[in-house]
Coordinates of C-alpha atoms and ligand atoms in Angstrom, one line a residue:
M934 CA -26.2 15.4 16.5
R935 CA -29.7 15.6 14.9
Q936 CA -29.7 14.1 11.5
S937 CA -32.2 16.8 10.3
E938 CA -29.4 19.3 10.9
F939 CA -26.4 17.1 9.9
F940 CA -25.0 17.5 6.4
M941 CA -24.7 14.0 5.1
P942 CA -25.9 13.9 1.5
T943 CA -26.5 10.2 0.7
L944 CA -27.0 8.7 -2.8
K945 CA -29.3 5.9 -3.7
E946 CA -27.7 5.0 -6.9
I947 CA -24.2 3.6 -7.3
P948 CA -22.1 6.4 -8.9
A949 CA -20.9 5.2 -12.3
E950 CA -17.4 6.7 -12.0
A951 CA -16.6 4.6 -8.9
E952 CA -15.1 1.1 -9.5
A953 CA -14.1 0.2 -5.9
K954 CA -16.6 -0.7 -3.3
S955 CA -15.1 1.7 -0.8
H956 CA -15.1 4.5 -3.4
Q957 CA -18.8 3.9 -4.1
L958 CA -19.7 3.7 -0.4
M959 CA -17.7 6.8 0.5
L960 CA -19.7 8.8 -2.1
R961 CA -23.0 7.1 -1.3
A962 CA -22.7 7.5 2.4
G963 CA -21.9 11.2 2.0
L964 CA -18.3 11.0 3.3
V965 CA -16.6 12.7 0.4
R966 CA -17.2 14.5 -2.8
K967 CA -14.9 14.7 -5.8
V968 CA -13.5 18.1 -6.8
A969 CA -11.1 16.9 -9.6
A970 CA -9.5 13.6 -10.5
G971 CA -7.9 12.4 -7.3
V972 CA -8.9 15.5 -5.3
Y973 CA -11.7 15.2 -2.7
T974 CA -13.6 17.3 -0.1
F975 CA -14.3 15.5 3.2
L976 CA -17.8 16.2 4.3
P977 CA -18.7 16.1 8.0
A978 CA -19.1 12.4 8.4
G979 CA -15.9 11.7 6.4
N980 CA -14.1 14.3 8.4
R981 CA -15.1 12.8 11.7
V982 CA -13.6 9.4 10.5
L983 CA -10.5 11.2 9.4
R984 CA -10.1 12.9 12.8
K985 CA -10.5 9.5 14.5
I986 CA -7.7 8.0 12.5
E987 CA -5.5 11.0 13.1
N988 CA -6.1 10.8 16.8
I989 CA -5.2 7.1 16.9
V990 CA -2.1 7.9 14.9
R991 CA -1.2 10.8 17.1
E992 CA -1.6 8.8 20.3
E993 CA 0.6 6.0 19.0
M994 CA 3.3 8.3 17.7
N995 CA 3.4 10.2 21.0
R996 CA 3.4 7.0 23.0
F997 CA 6.6 6.0 21.2
G998 CA 8.3 9.3 21.7
A999 CA 7.8 11.1 18.4
Q1000 CA 7.0 14.9 18.6
E1001 CA 4.4 16.6 16.4
I1002 CA 5.3 19.5 14.2
L1003 CA 3.7 21.0 11.1
M1004 CA 5.7 21.7 8.0
P1005 CA 4.5 23.7 5.0
A1006 CA 3.1 22.1 1.8
I1007 CA 5.1 24.6 -0.2
Q1008 CA 8.8 23.8 -0.5
P1009 CA 11.5 25.7 -2.4
R1010 CA 13.2 24.1 -5.3
E1011 CA 16.7 24.6 -3.9
L1012 CA 16.2 22.0 -1.1
W1013 CA 15.2 19.4 -3.7
E1014 CA 18.2 20.3 -5.9
K1015 CA 20.5 19.4 -3.0
S1016 CA 19.1 15.9 -2.7
G1017 CA 19.0 15.5 -6.5
R1018 CA 15.2 14.8 -6.4
W1019 CA 14.0 18.0 -8.1
Q1020 CA 14.9 16.0 -11.3
A1021 CA 14.4 12.5 -10.1
Y1022 CA 10.8 13.0 -8.9
G1023 CA 9.7 13.8 -12.4
P1024 CA 6.1 14.6 -13.3
E1025 CA 4.7 13.1 -10.1
M1026 CA 5.8 16.3 -8.3
M1027 CA 3.4 19.2 -8.5
R1028 CA 5.4 22.4 -9.2
L1029 CA 4.5 26.1 -9.2
K1030 CA 6.2 29.5 -9.4
D1031 CA 5.7 32.4 -7.1
R1032 CA 5.2 36.0 -8.5
K1033 CA 9.0 36.4 -8.8
G1034 CA 9.3 33.3 -10.8
R1035 CA 10.9 31.2 -8.1
D1036 CA 10.2 27.5 -8.3
F1037 CA 8.4 25.6 -5.6
A1038 CA 7.0 22.1 -5.1
L1039 CA 3.9 21.1 -3.4
G1040 CA 5.4 18.5 -1.0
P1041 CA 4.9 14.9 -2.1
T1042 CA 7.0 14.0 1.0
H1043 CA 9.2 16.0 3.4
E1044 CA 12.7 14.4 3.7
E1045 CA 14.4 17.4 2.3
L1046 CA 12.6 19.9 4.5
I1047 CA 13.0 18.0 7.7
T1048 CA 16.7 17.3 7.0
D1049 CA 17.3 21.0 6.5
I1050 CA 15.6 21.9 9.8
V1051 CA 17.5 19.4 11.8
K1052 CA 20.8 20.3 10.0
N1053 CA 20.3 23.9 11.1
E1054 CA 19.1 23.2 14.7
I1055 CA 20.8 20.1 16.0
R1056 CA 24.6 20.2 16.5
S1057 CA 25.5 17.7 19.1
Y1058 CA 25.0 13.9 19.7
K1059 CA 23.5 15.0 23.0
D1060 CA 20.4 16.1 21.3
L1061 CA 19.8 12.7 19.6
P1062 CA 17.8 10.6 19.1
L1063 CA 15.1 12.8 17.8
N1064 CA 11.8 11.8 16.0
L1065 CA 9.5 14.4 14.5
Y1066 CA 6.2 13.8 12.8
Q1067 CA 3.3 15.7 11.2
I1068 CA -0.2 15.0 9.8
Q1069 CA -0.7 17.0 6.7
P1070 CA -1.8 17.0 3.1
K1071 CA 0.6 15.6 0.5
F1072 CA 0.5 16.2 -3.3
R1073 CA 1.5 13.7 -5.9
D1074 CA 0.4 14.0 -9.5
E1075 CA -0.3 10.3 -9.8
P1076 CA -0.4 9.0 -13.4
R1077 CA -3.6 7.1 -12.6
P1078 CA -5.6 8.5 -9.7
R1079 CA -8.0 5.6 -8.8
F1080 CA -10.4 4.2 -6.3
G1081 CA -11.3 7.5 -4.7
V1082 CA -9.0 8.4 -1.7
I1083 CA -6.9 5.3 -2.2
R1084 CA -4.8 6.7 -5.0
A1085 CA -5.5 10.4 -4.7
R1086 CA -3.4 13.4 -5.9
E1087 CA -3.9 15.3 -2.7
F1088 CA -4.2 13.1 0.4
I1089 CA -3.5 13.1 4.1
M1090 CA -0.4 11.4 5.3
K1091 CA 1.3 11.1 8.7
D1092 CA 5.0 11.3 8.0
A1093 CA 7.7 10.9 10.7
Y1094 CA 11.5 11.3 10.5
S1095 CA 13.9 9.9 13.0
F1096 CA 17.5 11.1 13.6
D1097 CA 20.1 8.9 15.3
I1098 CA 23.8 8.9 15.9
D1099 CA 24.5 5.5 14.3
E1100 CA 23.0 2.4 12.7
K1101 CA 22.2 0.8 16.0
G1102 CA 20.2 3.9 17.1
L1103 CA 18.4 3.9 13.8
A1104 CA 17.4 0.3 14.3
L1105 CA 15.9 1.1 17.7
S1106 CA 14.0 4.1 16.4
Y1107 CA 12.7 1.9 13.5
E1108 CA 11.6 -0.8 15.9
K1109 CA 9.6 1.7 17.9
M1110 CA 7.8 3.1 14.8
R1111 CA 7.1 -0.5 13.7
K1112 CA 5.4 -1.1 17.0
A1113 CA 3.4 2.1 16.7
Y1114 CA 2.3 1.1 13.2
V1115 CA 1.2 -2.4 14.5
N1116 CA -0.9 -0.6 17.2
I1117 CA -2.4 1.8 14.6
C1118 CA -3.4 -1.0 12.2
K1119 CA -4.9 -3.0 15.1
R1120 CA -6.8 -0.1 16.5
C1121 CA -8.3 0.7 13.1
G1122 CA -9.5 -2.9 12.9
L1123 CA -7.4 -3.7 9.8
D1124 CA -6.7 -7.2 8.7
Y1125 CA -3.1 -6.6 7.5
K1126 CA 0.3 -8.1 6.9
I1127 CA 3.8 -6.6 7.3
V1128 CA 5.9 -7.3 4.2
S1129 CA 9.5 -6.5 3.3
A1130 CA 9.5 -4.0 0.4
T1131 CA 11.7 -2.2 -2.1
T1132 CA 12.8 1.4 -1.2
G1133 CA 12.2 3.1 -4.6
L1134 CA 12.6 6.8 -4.9
I1135 CA 12.7 7.4 -1.2
G1136 CA 15.9 5.4 -0.9
G1137 CA 17.6 3.4 1.9
K1138 CA 18.2 -0.3 2.4
V1139 CA 15.6 -1.7 4.8
S1140 CA 11.9 -1.1 4.4
E1141 CA 8.6 -2.7 5.3
E1142 CA 5.1 -2.1 4.2
F1143 CA 1.9 -2.5 6.2
M1144 CA -0.6 -4.1 3.8
A1145 CA -4.3 -4.2 4.3
L1146 CA -5.7 -7.3 2.6
A1147 CA -8.3 -6.4 -0.1
D1148 CA -9.2 -7.8 -3.5
I1149 CA -8.9 -4.4 -5.2
G1150 CA -5.4 -3.8 -3.7
E1151 CA -2.9 -2.7 -6.3
D1152 CA -0.1 -4.5 -4.5
S1153 CA 0.5 -8.2 -4.6
I1154 CA 2.1 -9.9 -1.6
F1155 CA 3.2 -13.4 -0.7
Y1156 CA 3.3 -14.8 2.8
C1157 CA 3.9 -18.1 4.6
E1158 CA 1.3 -19.1 7.2
K1159 CA 3.8 -21.4 8.8
C1160 CA 7.0 -19.4 9.4
G1161 CA 5.7 -15.9 8.9
Y1162 CA 7.9 -15.1 5.9
S1163 CA 6.3 -12.3 3.9
A1164 CA 7.2 -9.9 1.1
N1165 CA 5.9 -7.7 -1.6
R1166 CA 5.7 -9.4 -5.0
E1167 CA 8.6 -7.2 -6.1
L1168 CA 10.9 -8.9 -3.5
A1169 CA 9.2 -12.2 -2.7
K1170 CA 11.5 -15.1 -3.1
S1171 CA 10.2 -18.6 -3.6
I1172 CA 11.1 -22.2 -4.5
R1173 CA 9.4 -24.3 -7.2
H1174 CA 10.1 -27.9 -7.7
Y1175 CA 9.1 -28.2 -11.4
H1176 CA 8.9 -31.6 -12.8
W1177 CA 11.9 -32.4 -15.0
E1178 CA 12.5 -35.8 -16.6
N1179 CA 16.2 -35.5 -15.8
K1180 CA 17.2 -37.4 -18.9
E1181 CA 20.0 -36.0 -21.0
H1182 CA 18.5 -35.2 -24.4
E1183 CA 20.2 -34.5 -27.7
I1184 CA 19.7 -30.9 -28.7
E1185 CA 17.4 -30.6 -31.6
K1186 CA 17.1 -27.5 -33.7
V1187 CA 13.4 -26.9 -34.7
Y1188 CA 12.1 -24.6 -37.4
T1189 CA 9.6 -22.1 -35.8
P1190 CA 8.9 -19.6 -38.5
G1191 CA 7.3 -16.4 -37.2
I1192 CA 6.7 -18.1 -33.9
M1193 CA 8.1 -16.0 -31.1
T1194 CA 6.0 -15.5 -28.0
V1195 CA 5.9 -18.0 -25.1
E1196 CA 2.3 -18.9 -25.9
E1197 CA 3.0 -19.4 -29.6
V1198 CA 6.0 -21.6 -29.1
A1199 CA 4.4 -23.6 -26.3
S1200 CA 1.4 -24.4 -28.4
F1201 CA 3.4 -25.0 -31.6
L1202 CA 5.7 -27.5 -29.8
K1203 CA 3.1 -28.8 -27.4
V1204 CA 5.1 -28.1 -24.2
P1205 CA 4.0 -26.5 -21.0
S1206 CA 5.1 -22.9 -20.8
Y1207 CA 7.4 -23.5 -17.8
K1208 CA 9.6 -25.6 -20.1
L1209 CA 10.4 -22.6 -22.2
A1210 CA 13.3 -20.7 -20.9
K1211 CA 12.8 -17.1 -21.8
T1212 CA 15.9 -14.9 -22.3
L1213 CA 15.4 -11.2 -21.7
I1214 CA 18.0 -8.6 -22.4
Y1215 CA 18.5 -5.3 -20.6
R1216 CA 20.7 -2.3 -21.0
T1217 CA 22.1 -1.3 -17.6
D1218 CA 24.7 1.1 -16.2
K1219 CA 26.9 -2.0 -15.9
G1220 CA 26.5 -3.0 -19.6
F1221 CA 24.2 -5.5 -21.1
L1222 CA 22.5 -8.0 -18.9
A1223 CA 20.3 -11.0 -19.6
T1224 CA 18.0 -13.0 -17.4
I1225 CA 16.8 -16.5 -18.1
V1226 CA 13.5 -17.3 -16.5
S1227 CA 10.8 -19.9 -17.1
G1228 CA 8.2 -19.0 -19.7
D1229 CA 5.3 -18.8 -17.1
R1230 CA 7.0 -16.0 -15.2
E1231 CA 8.0 -12.4 -15.5
A1232 CA 11.4 -11.2 -14.5
I1233 CA 11.3 -8.6 -11.8
E1234 CA 13.5 -5.5 -12.2
A1235 CA 13.9 -4.9 -8.5
K1236 CA 15.3 -8.4 -8.1
I1237 CA 17.6 -7.9 -11.1
I1238 CA 18.9 -4.7 -9.5
E1239 CA 19.5 -6.6 -6.2
A1240 CA 21.3 -9.5 -8.0
S1241 CA 23.5 -7.4 -10.3
G1242 CA 24.2 -4.2 -8.3
A1243 CA 23.1 -2.2 -11.3
S1244 CA 21.2 1.0 -10.5
E1245 CA 19.6 1.7 -13.9
I1246 CA 18.0 -1.0 -16.0
E1247 CA 15.9 -0.9 -19.1
L1248 CA 14.5 -3.8 -21.1
L1249 CA 15.6 -3.6 -24.8
N1250 CA 13.1 -2.7 -27.4
P1251 CA 12.7 -4.9 -30.5
E1252 CA 14.5 -2.3 -32.6
D1253 CA 17.6 -2.5 -30.4
F1254 CA 18.2 -6.1 -31.4
D1255 CA 19.5 -5.4 -35.0
E1256 CA 22.5 -3.5 -33.7
L1257 CA 23.4 -6.5 -31.4
G1258 CA 23.2 -9.0 -34.2
I1259 CA 20.8 -11.3 -32.5
P1260 CA 17.2 -11.8 -33.8
F1261 CA 14.4 -10.5 -31.6
G1262 CA 12.1 -13.3 -30.5
Y1263 CA 14.8 -16.0 -30.9
V1264 CA 17.3 -15.1 -28.3
G1265 CA 18.6 -18.0 -26.2
P1266 CA 21.1 -18.7 -23.5
K1267 CA 23.1 -21.3 -25.5
G1268 CA 26.1 -19.5 -27.0
L1269 CA 24.8 -16.1 -26.0
K1270 CA 28.2 -15.0 -24.6
E1271 CA 29.8 -15.7 -28.0
K1272 CA 27.5 -13.2 -29.6
L1273 CA 27.7 -10.6 -26.8
K1274 CA 31.0 -10.9 -25.0
D1275 CA 30.6 -8.8 -21.9
I1276 CA 27.0 -9.6 -21.2
I1277 CA 26.1 -10.6 -17.6
V1278 CA 23.8 -13.6 -17.6
I1279 CA 21.6 -14.4 -14.6
L1280 CA 19.9 -17.7 -14.4
D1281 CA 16.7 -17.8 -12.3
S1282 CA 17.2 -20.2 -9.4
R1283 CA 14.0 -22.1 -10.2
L1284 CA 15.7 -23.3 -13.5
V1285 CA 19.0 -24.6 -12.1
N1286 CA 18.1 -28.3 -12.5
A1287 CA 16.0 -27.8 -15.6
S1288 CA 16.4 -30.1 -18.5
E1289 CA 14.4 -30.8 -21.8
L1290 CA 13.9 -27.0 -22.2
V1291 CA 13.0 -25.1 -25.3
V1292 CA 15.1 -22.0 -25.9
G1293 CA 15.7 -19.5 -28.7
A1294 CA 18.5 -20.6 -31.0
N1295 CA 19.9 -17.1 -31.5
E1296 CA 19.1 -17.6 -35.2
K1297 CA 16.0 -16.2 -36.9
N1298 CA 13.0 -18.6 -37.1
Y1299 CA 14.7 -21.3 -35.0
H1300 CA 14.4 -22.7 -31.4
L1301 CA 16.4 -25.4 -29.7
R1302 CA 14.7 -28.3 -27.9
G1303 CA 16.2 -30.8 -25.4
V1304 CA 18.4 -28.2 -23.8
S1305 CA 19.6 -28.6 -20.2
A1306 CA 20.5 -25.6 -18.0
K1307 CA 23.6 -26.9 -16.4
R1308 CA 25.0 -28.6 -19.5
D1309 CA 24.2 -26.0 -22.1
F1310 CA 23.6 -22.5 -20.7
D1311 CA 26.2 -19.7 -20.4
Y1312 CA 25.5 -17.9 -17.2
D1313 CA 27.4 -15.9 -14.5
L1314 CA 25.2 -16.2 -11.5
I1315 CA 22.1 -18.0 -10.2
F1316 CA 19.6 -15.7 -8.4
D1317 CA 15.9 -15.6 -7.8
V1318 CA 15.0 -12.9 -10.4
A1319 CA 11.6 -14.1 -11.5
E1320 CA 8.2 -13.3 -10.0
S1321 CA 6.8 -15.7 -7.4
L1322 CA 3.6 -17.4 -8.4
P1323 CA 0.7 -19.1 -6.5
G1324 CA 1.8 -22.6 -5.8
D1325 CA 5.4 -21.7 -5.1
L1326 CA 7.0 -22.7 -1.8
C1327 CA 8.3 -20.5 1.0
P1328 CA 12.1 -19.8 0.6
K1329 CA 12.6 -20.4 4.3
C1330 CA 10.5 -23.4 5.2
E1331 CA 9.1 -24.8 1.9
N1332 CA 5.5 -24.5 3.0
P1333 CA 3.2 -23.4 0.2
L1334 CA 3.1 -19.6 0.0
T1335 CA -0.2 -17.7 0.0
Q1336 CA -0.6 -14.9 -2.5
A1337 CA -3.0 -12.0 -1.8
Q1338 CA -3.9 -8.5 -3.1
A1339 CA -3.4 -5.7 -0.7
I1340 CA -3.6 -1.9 -0.2
E1341 CA -0.4 -0.4 1.2
V1342 CA -1.4 1.7 4.2
G1343 CA 2.0 2.3 5.7
H1344 CA 5.6 2.2 4.7
I1345 CA 8.6 2.4 7.1
F1346 CA 12.2 2.9 6.0
Q1347 CA 15.7 2.8 7.4
L1348 CA 17.2 5.5 5.2
G1349 CA 20.7 5.6 6.7
T1350 CA 22.7 8.6 5.6
K1351 CA 21.3 9.2 2.1
Y1352 CA 19.8 12.6 2.8
S1353 CA 22.1 13.7 5.6
E1354 CA 25.1 13.2 3.3
S1355 CA 23.7 14.8 0.2
M1356 CA 22.4 17.7 2.2
K1357 CA 25.5 17.9 4.4
A1358 CA 23.6 17.5 7.6
F1359 CA 26.1 16.6 10.3
F1360 CA 26.3 16.6 14.1
S1361 CA 29.4 16.4 16.3
D1362 CA 30.0 13.2 18.2
E1363 CA 31.6 12.7 21.6
K1364 CA 35.0 13.4 20.2
G1365 CA 33.8 16.5 18.5
E1366 CA 34.0 14.9 15.0
L1367 CA 31.4 15.6 12.4
R1368 CA 29.1 12.7 11.4
P1369 CA 26.0 12.4 9.3
F1370 CA 22.7 11.7 10.9
Y1371 CA 21.3 8.2 10.5
M1372 CA 17.7 8.8 9.4
G1373 CA 14.5 6.8 9.2
C1374 CA 11.2 7.8 7.7
Y1375 CA 7.8 6.4 8.4
G1376 CA 4.6 7.2 6.3
I1377 CA 1.1 6.2 6.9
G1378 CA -1.8 7.0 4.6
V1379 CA -4.4 8.5 7.0
S1380 CA -7.0 9.2 4.3
R1381 CA -6.2 5.9 2.5
I1382 CA -6.9 4.0 5.7
I1383 CA -10.6 5.1 5.5
A1384 CA -11.0 3.3 2.2
A1385 CA -9.0 0.3 3.2
V1386 CA -11.2 -0.2 6.3
I1387 CA -14.4 0.2 4.2
E1388 CA -13.1 -2.5 1.8
Q1389 CA -12.9 -4.8 4.8
Y1390 CA -15.9 -3.6 6.7
S1391 CA -18.9 -3.4 4.4
D1392 CA -21.7 -5.4 2.7
E1393 CA -24.0 -4.7 -0.2
K1394 CA -26.1 -2.3 1.9
G1395 CA -23.3 -0.1 3.2
I1396 CA -20.5 0.4 5.6
K1397 CA -20.0 -1.5 8.9
W1398 CA -17.7 0.7 10.9
P1399 CA -15.6 -0.7 13.7
F1400 CA -16.3 1.4 16.9
S1401 CA -12.8 3.0 16.8
L1402 CA -13.4 4.8 13.5
A1403 CA -17.2 5.2 13.2
P1404 CA -18.4 8.8 12.6
F1405 CA -20.9 8.2 15.4
E1406 CA -21.2 5.2 17.8
V1407 CA -25.0 5.1 18.2
H1408 CA -27.7 5.9 15.6
I1409 CA -31.2 6.3 16.9
I1410 CA -34.0 6.2 14.3
L1411 CA -37.4 7.4 15.1
L1412 CA -40.0 5.8 12.9
L1413 CA -43.2 6.9 14.7
T1414 CA -42.7 10.6 14.1
D1415 CA -46.4 11.4 14.8
N1416 CA -46.6 9.4 18.0
K1417 CA -45.9 11.6 21.0
E1418 CA -44.8 9.0 23.4
A1419 CA -42.4 7.5 20.8
S1420 CA -41.0 10.9 19.9
E1421 CA -40.4 11.7 23.6
T1422 CA -38.7 8.4 24.3
A1423 CA -36.4 8.8 21.3
E1424 CA -35.6 12.3 22.4
K1425 CA -34.8 11.1 25.9
L1426 CA -32.6 8.3 24.7
Y1427 CA -30.7 10.8 22.5
Q1428 CA -30.2 13.1 25.5
N1429 CA -29.2 10.2 27.8
L1430 CA -26.8 8.6 25.4
S1431 CA -25.2 11.9 24.5
S1432 CA -24.7 12.9 28.2
C1433 CA -23.1 9.5 28.9
G1434 CA -20.5 10.4 26.3
Y1435 CA -21.8 8.3 23.3
E1436 CA -21.5 10.0 20.0
T1437 CA -25.1 9.8 18.9
L1438 CA -26.8 10.6 15.6
F1439 CA -30.5 11.0 16.0
D1440 CA -32.6 10.5 12.9
D1441 CA -35.4 12.8 13.7
R1442 CA -36.1 13.6 10.0
D1443 CA -39.5 13.5 8.5
E1444 CA -38.7 10.6 6.1
T1445 CA -40.2 7.2 5.4
P1446 CA -38.9 4.2 7.3
G1447 CA -37.5 2.9 4.1
V1448 CA -35.4 6.0 3.6
K1449 CA -34.2 6.0 7.2
F1450 CA -33.2 2.3 7.2
A1451 CA -31.4 2.6 3.9
D1452 CA -29.4 5.6 5.1
A1453 CA -28.7 3.9 8.4
D1454 CA -27.3 0.8 6.6
L1455 CA -25.3 3.0 4.3
A1456 CA -23.9 5.1 7.2
G1457 CA -22.8 1.9 9.0
I1458 CA -22.9 3.3 12.6
P1459 CA -22.2 0.3 14.9
I1460 CA -25.3 0.4 17.1
L1461 CA -28.7 1.2 15.6
I1462 CA -31.7 1.9 17.9
V1463 CA -35.1 1.8 16.4
V1464 CA -38.1 3.4 18.0
G1465 CA -40.8 2.0 15.9
K1466 CA -43.5 -0.6 15.6
K1467 CA -42.1 -2.7 18.5
F1468 CA -42.2 0.3 20.8
R1469 CA -45.9 0.8 20.0
D1470 CA -46.7 -2.9 20.6
T1471 CA -44.5 -3.6 23.6
G1472 CA -42.9 -0.4 24.8
N1473 CA -39.4 -1.8 23.9
V1474 CA -36.9 -0.4 21.4
E1475 CA -35.0 -2.6 18.9
V1476 CA -31.3 -2.6 19.0
K1477 CA -29.4 -3.8 16.0
W1478 CA -25.6 -4.4 15.9
R1479 CA -24.7 -3.3 12.3
F1480 CA -21.6 -5.4 12.4
S1481 CA -23.2 -8.8 12.9
G1482 CA -26.8 -8.1 12.2
E1483 CA -27.8 -9.4 15.6
T1484 CA -30.9 -7.7 17.0
Y1485 CA -32.3 -7.3 20.5
E1486 CA -35.4 -5.9 22.2
I1487 CA -34.6 -3.7 25.1
P1488 CA -36.8 -1.6 27.5
P1489 CA -35.8 2.1 27.0
D1490 CA -34.6 2.5 30.7
K1491 CA -32.1 -0.4 30.3
L1492 CA -30.7 0.9 27.0
V1493 CA -27.6 2.9 28.2
S1494 CA -26.2 -0.1 30.1
F1495 CA -27.0 -2.4 27.2
V1496 CA -25.1 -0.1 24.8
E1497 CA -22.2 -0.2 27.1
E1498 CA -22.3 -4.0 27.1
I1499 CA -22.3 -4.4 23.3
K1500 CA -19.6 -1.8 22.9
N1501 CA -17.3 -3.7 25.1
K1502 CA -18.1 -7.1 23.5
Ligands
ATP2855 P1 2.2 3.6 -3.5 O1 3.1 2.4 -3.8 O2 0.8 3.1 -3.1 O3 2.2 4.6 -4.5 P2 4.2 4.9 -2.0 O4 5.2 3.9 -1.9 O5 4.3 5.9 -3.1 O6 2.7 4.2 -2.2 P3 4.9 6.3 0.4 O7 5.7 7.3 -0.3 O8 5.7 5.3 1.2 O9 3.9 5.6 -0.6 O10 3.9 7.0 1.3 C1 3.4 6.6 2.6 C2 2.0 6.3 2.6 O11 1.2 7.3 2.0 C3 1.6 5.0 1.8 O12 1.9 3.9 2.5 C4 0.2 5.2 1.5 O13 -0.6 4.8 2.6 C5 0.0 6.7 1.4 N1 -0.1 7.1 0.0 C6 0.9 7.2 -0.9 N2 0.5 7.6 -2.1 C7 -0.8 7.9 -1.9 C8 -1.9 8.4 -2.8 N3 -1.6 8.7 -4.1 N4 -3.1 8.5 -2.3 C9 -3.4 8.2 -1.0 N5 -2.5 7.8 -0.2 C10 -1.2 7.6 -0.6
MG2856 MG1 3.6 6.1 -5.0

């Protein structure tokens, strides 16, 4: 492709609206343009990268036996009513009406649609297992579209759905998709971790996320370098050996007027915040529930749900405390069950051996000091319900855990029979009995991967594409535009490389060397070939590997074989 004809509008300045490095570079390198918040057009270079990711995804899905289909973005309300998600999806779902006033959704995901298709077409166990996928735009009215294509409102996803006769079959289908995802992440060059995850609105029991490590990542993960344990912050369990004196203290009631928050109490009583046991009260579908966690941690709702079996939980507001007869800001675990009879109390496992704690006295303006968890707390169960923090130890091998920020690029789920039961999707088994399909679903953010890769492959000058995703493999820049011999050599190199199958961008523009170099660094094509001053002096061209910055001087007739060599390095 001749750059003089290629539509790649680059920007010198860093666009003010872009916080993330990848967002800035995608705009500056002319990969995308914004249409509205979280809505983007992919320009030719961006579209080439998108196609490369799609092809990798397609190859890996096909390799593991999935078959490609294409479902519509527009989905009728009735299907979503059947699964109960027309309501549950809330404002994140983009909705519209047709001219007759019928409701439709712009698909945020396709479990309902695919289940309906399979329900109508597959009758017998003989037709299973089946795995269908598509690569297609998804719509989600995200509350905070951010970071360009990372959290967009219209984005490209590959979603696959597997159907099996039983749990064992589902586990096999899941394992295949997991392998496909590992291959996809590797081929895209990503530095990633696989972590166990919560299933959220999609549902099911088992799920794992594929997380690309990046400082701007909105997810926080914990992993153990020694035994391989890894989990999303929402699920990560951990051990912490806090220092307790292990002396039995007399309980002392202290006057703490107007002092309520962890920070205030810790500084007023001069104790480290972990020695404050914080009691949080929730309203749940199983009644009132309290968690007791150390003052330096948040309690995690997903963990409380796991511990209690509740399905809905909501932290109480300060106003709700009056009706309970306990003072907001001074709630504590000692005697709590006398005040609230049926409350379920969960003690965070890190506090089991805690002594010399400070807790609320369940009396306005008072705290208790010298409290011991085993001796003084009323609790029903011990569970890891608090967040993990850096410095905590692995729950399996007690090695220190590593915490990192990450971008979720893929998420795979064992759904079980959630959708097949609610949508009455059954097949007949060997005995002719009707049974619900066991389903799995597997999503990967094709457009989000572009940004995740740029977060990992870039420097202050621009992108540094891995070969597998680069919009072009080789970039020739001709600096001596008025030198006939140089122009002819560059032209010949362009022809030779292209005919040998290299995707080559040829900067034949009438621009200054400064502009050409700046654009080349921004574009980040892996191999840069410069026909410039060196050529005039020695007859050689310069070759620069964008990834490492290494440069070489090569005679033009050896160039094609040299390019082959670096590409395979
Ligand atoms: P997140 O927690 O980031 O909102 P999710 O759990 O809602 O993601 P899934 O429903 O599992 O995501 O979707 C599958 C994949 O689609 C995600 O792993 C991610 O790569 C991609 N994805 C999800 N939401 C967006 C979005 N708003 N913009 C771009 N890609 C997205
Ligand atoms: Mg989401």
